[in-house]
XYZ file of N, CA and C in Angstrom:
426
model
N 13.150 4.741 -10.420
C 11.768 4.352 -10.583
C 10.982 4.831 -9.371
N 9.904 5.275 -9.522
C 8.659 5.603 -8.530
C 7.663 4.508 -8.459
N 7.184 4.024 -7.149
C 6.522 3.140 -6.910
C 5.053 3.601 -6.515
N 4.115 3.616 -6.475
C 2.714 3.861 -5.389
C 2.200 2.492 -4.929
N 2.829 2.139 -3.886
C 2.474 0.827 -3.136
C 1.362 1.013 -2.472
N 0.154 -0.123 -2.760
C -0.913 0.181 -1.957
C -1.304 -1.125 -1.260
N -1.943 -1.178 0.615
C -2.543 -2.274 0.981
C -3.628 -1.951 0.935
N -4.386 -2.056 -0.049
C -5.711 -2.062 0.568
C -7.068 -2.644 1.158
N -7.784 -1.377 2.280
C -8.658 -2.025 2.482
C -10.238 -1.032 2.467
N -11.243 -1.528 3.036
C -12.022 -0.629 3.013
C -12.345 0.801 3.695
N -11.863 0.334 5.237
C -11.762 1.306 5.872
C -10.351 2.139 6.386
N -9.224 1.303 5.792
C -7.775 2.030 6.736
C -7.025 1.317 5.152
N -6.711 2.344 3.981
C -6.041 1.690 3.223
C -4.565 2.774 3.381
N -3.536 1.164 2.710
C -2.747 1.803 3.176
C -1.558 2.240 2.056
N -0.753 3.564 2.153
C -0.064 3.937 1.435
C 1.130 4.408 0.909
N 2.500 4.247 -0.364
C 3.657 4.642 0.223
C 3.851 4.475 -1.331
N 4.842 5.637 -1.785
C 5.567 6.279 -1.963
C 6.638 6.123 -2.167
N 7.605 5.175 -3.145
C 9.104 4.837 -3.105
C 9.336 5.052 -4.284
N 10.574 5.947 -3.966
C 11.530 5.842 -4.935
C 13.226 5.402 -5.064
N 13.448 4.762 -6.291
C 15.021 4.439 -6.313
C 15.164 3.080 -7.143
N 15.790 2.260 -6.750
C 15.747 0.642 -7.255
C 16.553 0.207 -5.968
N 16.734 -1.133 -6.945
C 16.760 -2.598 -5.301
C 17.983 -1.959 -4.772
N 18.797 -1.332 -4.932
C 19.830 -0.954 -3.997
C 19.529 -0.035 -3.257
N 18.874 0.868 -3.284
C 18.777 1.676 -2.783
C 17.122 2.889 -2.696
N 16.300 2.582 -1.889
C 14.988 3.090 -2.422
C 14.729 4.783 -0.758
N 13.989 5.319 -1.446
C 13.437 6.377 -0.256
C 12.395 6.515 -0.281
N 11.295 6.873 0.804
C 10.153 7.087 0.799
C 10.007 8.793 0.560
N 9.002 8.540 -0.210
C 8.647 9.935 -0.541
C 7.547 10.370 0.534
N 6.454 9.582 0.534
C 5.266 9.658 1.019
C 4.706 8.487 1.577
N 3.428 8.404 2.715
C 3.117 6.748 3.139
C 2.379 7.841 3.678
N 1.716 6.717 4.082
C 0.302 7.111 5.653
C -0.996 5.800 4.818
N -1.770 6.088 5.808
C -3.224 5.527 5.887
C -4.146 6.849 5.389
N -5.023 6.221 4.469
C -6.081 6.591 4.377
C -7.544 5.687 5.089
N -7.315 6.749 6.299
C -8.917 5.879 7.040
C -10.312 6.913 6.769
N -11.453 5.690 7.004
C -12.467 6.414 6.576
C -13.150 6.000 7.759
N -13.876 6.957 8.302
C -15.074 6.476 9.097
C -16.134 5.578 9.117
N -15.986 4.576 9.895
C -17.577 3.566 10.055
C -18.638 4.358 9.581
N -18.933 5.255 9.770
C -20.153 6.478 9.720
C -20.575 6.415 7.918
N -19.099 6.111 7.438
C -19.262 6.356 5.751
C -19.827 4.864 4.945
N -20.954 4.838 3.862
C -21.241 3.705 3.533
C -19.974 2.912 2.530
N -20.191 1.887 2.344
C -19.458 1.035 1.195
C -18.953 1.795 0.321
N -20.018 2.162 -0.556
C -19.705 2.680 -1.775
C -19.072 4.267 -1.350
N -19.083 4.724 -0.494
C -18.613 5.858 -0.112
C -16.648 5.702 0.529
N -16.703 4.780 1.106
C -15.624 4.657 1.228
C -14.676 4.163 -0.222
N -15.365 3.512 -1.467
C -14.832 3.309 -2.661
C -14.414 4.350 -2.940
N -15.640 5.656 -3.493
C -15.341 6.554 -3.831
C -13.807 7.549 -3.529
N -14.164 6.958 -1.958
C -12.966 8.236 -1.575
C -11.501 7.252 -1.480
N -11.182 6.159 -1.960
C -9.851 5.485 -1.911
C -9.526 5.784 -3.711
N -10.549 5.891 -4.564
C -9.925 5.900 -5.830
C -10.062 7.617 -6.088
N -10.293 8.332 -5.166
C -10.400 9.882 -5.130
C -9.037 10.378 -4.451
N -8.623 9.678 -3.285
C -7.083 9.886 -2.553
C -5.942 9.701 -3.638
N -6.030 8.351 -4.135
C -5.411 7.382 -5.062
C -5.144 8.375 -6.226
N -6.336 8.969 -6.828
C -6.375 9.783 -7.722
C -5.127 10.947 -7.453
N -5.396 11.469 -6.123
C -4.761 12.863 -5.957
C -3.196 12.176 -5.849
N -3.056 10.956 -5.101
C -1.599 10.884 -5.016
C -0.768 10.777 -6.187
N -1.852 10.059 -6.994
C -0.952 9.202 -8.537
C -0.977 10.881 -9.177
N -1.468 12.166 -9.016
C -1.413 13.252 -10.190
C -0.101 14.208 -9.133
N 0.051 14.065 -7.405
C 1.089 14.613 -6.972
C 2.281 14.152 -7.122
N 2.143 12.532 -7.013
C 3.392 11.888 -7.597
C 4.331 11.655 -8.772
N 2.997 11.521 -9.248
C 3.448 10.941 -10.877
C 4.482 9.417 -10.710
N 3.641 8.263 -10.262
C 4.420 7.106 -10.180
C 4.690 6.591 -11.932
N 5.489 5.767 -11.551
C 5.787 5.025 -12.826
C 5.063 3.578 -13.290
N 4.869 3.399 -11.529
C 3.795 2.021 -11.742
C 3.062 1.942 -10.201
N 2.034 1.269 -9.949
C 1.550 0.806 -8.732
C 1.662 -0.915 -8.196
N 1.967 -0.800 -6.921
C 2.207 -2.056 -6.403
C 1.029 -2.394 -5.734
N 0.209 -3.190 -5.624
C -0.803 -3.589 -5.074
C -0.643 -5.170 -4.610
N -0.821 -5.341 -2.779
C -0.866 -6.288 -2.078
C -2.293 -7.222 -2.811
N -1.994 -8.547 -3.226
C -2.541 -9.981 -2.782
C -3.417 -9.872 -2.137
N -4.671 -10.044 -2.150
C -5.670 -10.466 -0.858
C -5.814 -11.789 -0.612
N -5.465 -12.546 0.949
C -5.622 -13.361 1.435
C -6.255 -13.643 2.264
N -7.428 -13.886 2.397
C -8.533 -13.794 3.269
C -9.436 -15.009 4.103
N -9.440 -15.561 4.988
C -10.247 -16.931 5.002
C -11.693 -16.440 5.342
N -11.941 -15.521 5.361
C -13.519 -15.085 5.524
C -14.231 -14.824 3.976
N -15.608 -14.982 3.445
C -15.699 -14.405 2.273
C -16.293 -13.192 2.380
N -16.842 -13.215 3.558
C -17.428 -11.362 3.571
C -16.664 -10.430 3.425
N -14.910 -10.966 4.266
C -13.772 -10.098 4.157
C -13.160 -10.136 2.185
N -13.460 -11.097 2.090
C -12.826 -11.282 0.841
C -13.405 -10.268 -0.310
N -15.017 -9.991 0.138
C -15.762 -9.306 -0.878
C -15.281 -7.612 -0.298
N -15.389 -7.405 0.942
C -15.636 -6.299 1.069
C -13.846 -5.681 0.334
N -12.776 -6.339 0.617
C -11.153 -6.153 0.332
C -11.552 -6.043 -1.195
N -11.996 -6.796 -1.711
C -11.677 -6.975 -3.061
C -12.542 -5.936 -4.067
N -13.466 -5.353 -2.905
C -13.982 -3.996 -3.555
C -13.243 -2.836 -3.768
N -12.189 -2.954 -2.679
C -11.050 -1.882 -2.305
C -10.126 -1.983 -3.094
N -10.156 -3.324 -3.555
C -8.634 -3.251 -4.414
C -9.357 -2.821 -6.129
N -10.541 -2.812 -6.363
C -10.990 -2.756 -7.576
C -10.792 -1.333 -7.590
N -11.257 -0.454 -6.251
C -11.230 0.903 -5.879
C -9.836 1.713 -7.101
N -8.745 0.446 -6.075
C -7.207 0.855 -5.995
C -6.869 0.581 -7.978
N -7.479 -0.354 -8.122
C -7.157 -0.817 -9.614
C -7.993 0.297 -10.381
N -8.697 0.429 -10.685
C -9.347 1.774 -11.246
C -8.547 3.145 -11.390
N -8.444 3.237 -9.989
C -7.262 4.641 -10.446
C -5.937 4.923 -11.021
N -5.367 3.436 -11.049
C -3.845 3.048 -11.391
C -4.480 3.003 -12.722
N -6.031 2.289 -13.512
C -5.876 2.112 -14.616
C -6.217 3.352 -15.596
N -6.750 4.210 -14.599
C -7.436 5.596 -15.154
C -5.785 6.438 -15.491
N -5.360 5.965 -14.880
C -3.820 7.227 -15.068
C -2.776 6.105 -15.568
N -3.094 5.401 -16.430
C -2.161 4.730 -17.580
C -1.209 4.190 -16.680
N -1.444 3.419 -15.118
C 0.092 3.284 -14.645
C -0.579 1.174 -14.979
N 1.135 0.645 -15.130
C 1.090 -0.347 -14.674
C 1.145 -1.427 -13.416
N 0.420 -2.422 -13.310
C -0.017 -2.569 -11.842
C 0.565 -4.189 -11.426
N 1.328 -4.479 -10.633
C 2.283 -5.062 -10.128
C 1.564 -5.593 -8.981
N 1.194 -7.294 -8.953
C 0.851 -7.728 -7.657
C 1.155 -8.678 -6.704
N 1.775 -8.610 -5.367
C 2.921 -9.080 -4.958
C 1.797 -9.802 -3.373
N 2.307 -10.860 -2.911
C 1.695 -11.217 -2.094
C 2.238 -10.851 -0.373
N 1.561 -11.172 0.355
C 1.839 -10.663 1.188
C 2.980 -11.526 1.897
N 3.353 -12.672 1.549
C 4.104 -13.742 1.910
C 5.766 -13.389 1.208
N 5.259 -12.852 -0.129
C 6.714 -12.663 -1.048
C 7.283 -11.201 -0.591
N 6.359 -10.219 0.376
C 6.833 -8.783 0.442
C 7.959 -9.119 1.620
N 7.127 -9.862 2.860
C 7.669 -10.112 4.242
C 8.987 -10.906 3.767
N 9.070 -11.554 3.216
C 10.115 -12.452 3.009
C 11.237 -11.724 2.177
N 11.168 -10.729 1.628
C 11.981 -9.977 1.009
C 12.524 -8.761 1.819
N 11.454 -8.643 3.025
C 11.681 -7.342 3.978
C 12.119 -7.485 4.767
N 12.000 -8.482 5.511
C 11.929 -9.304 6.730
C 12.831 -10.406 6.883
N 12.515 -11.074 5.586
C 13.592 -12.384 5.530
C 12.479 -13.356 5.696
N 11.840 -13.005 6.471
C 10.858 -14.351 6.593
C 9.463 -14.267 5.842
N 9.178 -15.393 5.532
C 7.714 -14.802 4.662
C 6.315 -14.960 6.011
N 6.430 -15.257 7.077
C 5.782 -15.611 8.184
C 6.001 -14.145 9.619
N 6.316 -12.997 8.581
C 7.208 -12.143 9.733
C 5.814 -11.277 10.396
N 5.611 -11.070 11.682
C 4.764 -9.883 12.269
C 4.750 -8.525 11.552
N 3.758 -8.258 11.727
C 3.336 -6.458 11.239
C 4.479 -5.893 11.674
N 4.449 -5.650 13.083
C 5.536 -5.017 13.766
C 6.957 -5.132 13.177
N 7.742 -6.820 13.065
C 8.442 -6.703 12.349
C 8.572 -6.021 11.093
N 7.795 -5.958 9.885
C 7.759 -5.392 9.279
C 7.958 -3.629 9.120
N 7.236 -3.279 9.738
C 7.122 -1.929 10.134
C 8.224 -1.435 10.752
N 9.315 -2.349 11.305
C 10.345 -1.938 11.832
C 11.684 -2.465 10.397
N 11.194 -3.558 10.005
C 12.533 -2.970 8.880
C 12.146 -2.434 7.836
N 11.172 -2.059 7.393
C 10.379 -0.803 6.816
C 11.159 0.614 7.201
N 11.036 0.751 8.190
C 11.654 2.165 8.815
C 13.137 2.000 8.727
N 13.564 0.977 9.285
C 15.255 0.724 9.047
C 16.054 1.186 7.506
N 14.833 -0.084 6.870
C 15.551 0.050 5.024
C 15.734 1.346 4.094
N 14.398 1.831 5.153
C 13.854 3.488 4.536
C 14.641 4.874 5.054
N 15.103 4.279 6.232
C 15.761 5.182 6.895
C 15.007 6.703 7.517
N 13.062 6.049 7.875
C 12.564 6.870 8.536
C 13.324 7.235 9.966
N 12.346 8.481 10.094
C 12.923 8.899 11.443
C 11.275 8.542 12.818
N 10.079 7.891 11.766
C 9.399 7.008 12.650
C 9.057 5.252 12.057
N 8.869 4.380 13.048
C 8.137 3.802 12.318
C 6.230 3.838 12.143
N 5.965 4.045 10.659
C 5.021 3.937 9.713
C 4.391 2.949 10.481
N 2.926 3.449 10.354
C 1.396 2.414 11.059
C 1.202 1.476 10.044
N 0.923 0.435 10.809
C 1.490 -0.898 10.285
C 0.814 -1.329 8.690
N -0.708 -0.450 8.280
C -1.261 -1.018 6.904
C -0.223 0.230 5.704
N 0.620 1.154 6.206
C 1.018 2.003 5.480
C 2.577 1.304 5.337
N 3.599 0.810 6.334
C 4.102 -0.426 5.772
C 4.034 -1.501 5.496
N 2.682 -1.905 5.315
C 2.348 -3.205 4.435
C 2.693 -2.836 3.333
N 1.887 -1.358 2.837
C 2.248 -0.721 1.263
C 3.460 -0.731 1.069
């Protein structure tokens, strides 16, 4: 199975690329897509379901994983949840099915703990994956 795991956000969304099942998975692809402060709202939409676009037609996933937004701000909540509509749009434009996992159930499955640091993460991210770096921390959120 092929995955397109996405965290997203407005300005630094993040991205990855797995393939295999629970025994055994590889990264194909990850990174951040950042956009410049300089770029408006709707401009930074544009260009996450325009990236999104190009990855889901280089990849060809089988489904997309998309992070939970948990937010205690509502400005954060609106501006994230524009990003993830971004992210949902392009998964729904290319027929994939869309899988949404919280950020509590990823860490706790990665990590062991559902309370684990970025860093942690990002480091058994690279371990499980068997990079040869560890991945900036919103590209192993994805």
């Amino acid at each position: 199975m092929r995955i397109l795991a996405i965290d997203p956000a407005i300005r630094n969304t993040g991205y990855a690329v797995v393939e295999g099942d629970y025994r055994r998975a590889r990264a194909l692809d990850y990174g951040t897509l950042t956009i410049p402060r300089s770029v408006s709202q709707s401009g930074c939409l544009l260009a996450i379901k325009q990236h999104l676009g190009n990855l889901i037609d280089k990849w060809n996933p089988d489904e997309m994983a998309v992070r939970i937004i948990y937010v205690q701000s509502h400005q954060t909540a609106i501006t994230m949840g524009a990003a993830k509509a971004a992210v949902v749009i392009a998964a729904a434009e290319a027929g994939l099915r869309i899988m949404e996992y919280s950020p509590k159930s990823v860490k706790l499955s990665v990590v062991g703990r559902g309370a684990a640091q970025k860093t942690q993460v990002a480091f058994m991210v690279r371990a499980l994956l068997e990079l040869r770096e560890t991945p900036e921390s919103d590209a192993a959120d994805a």
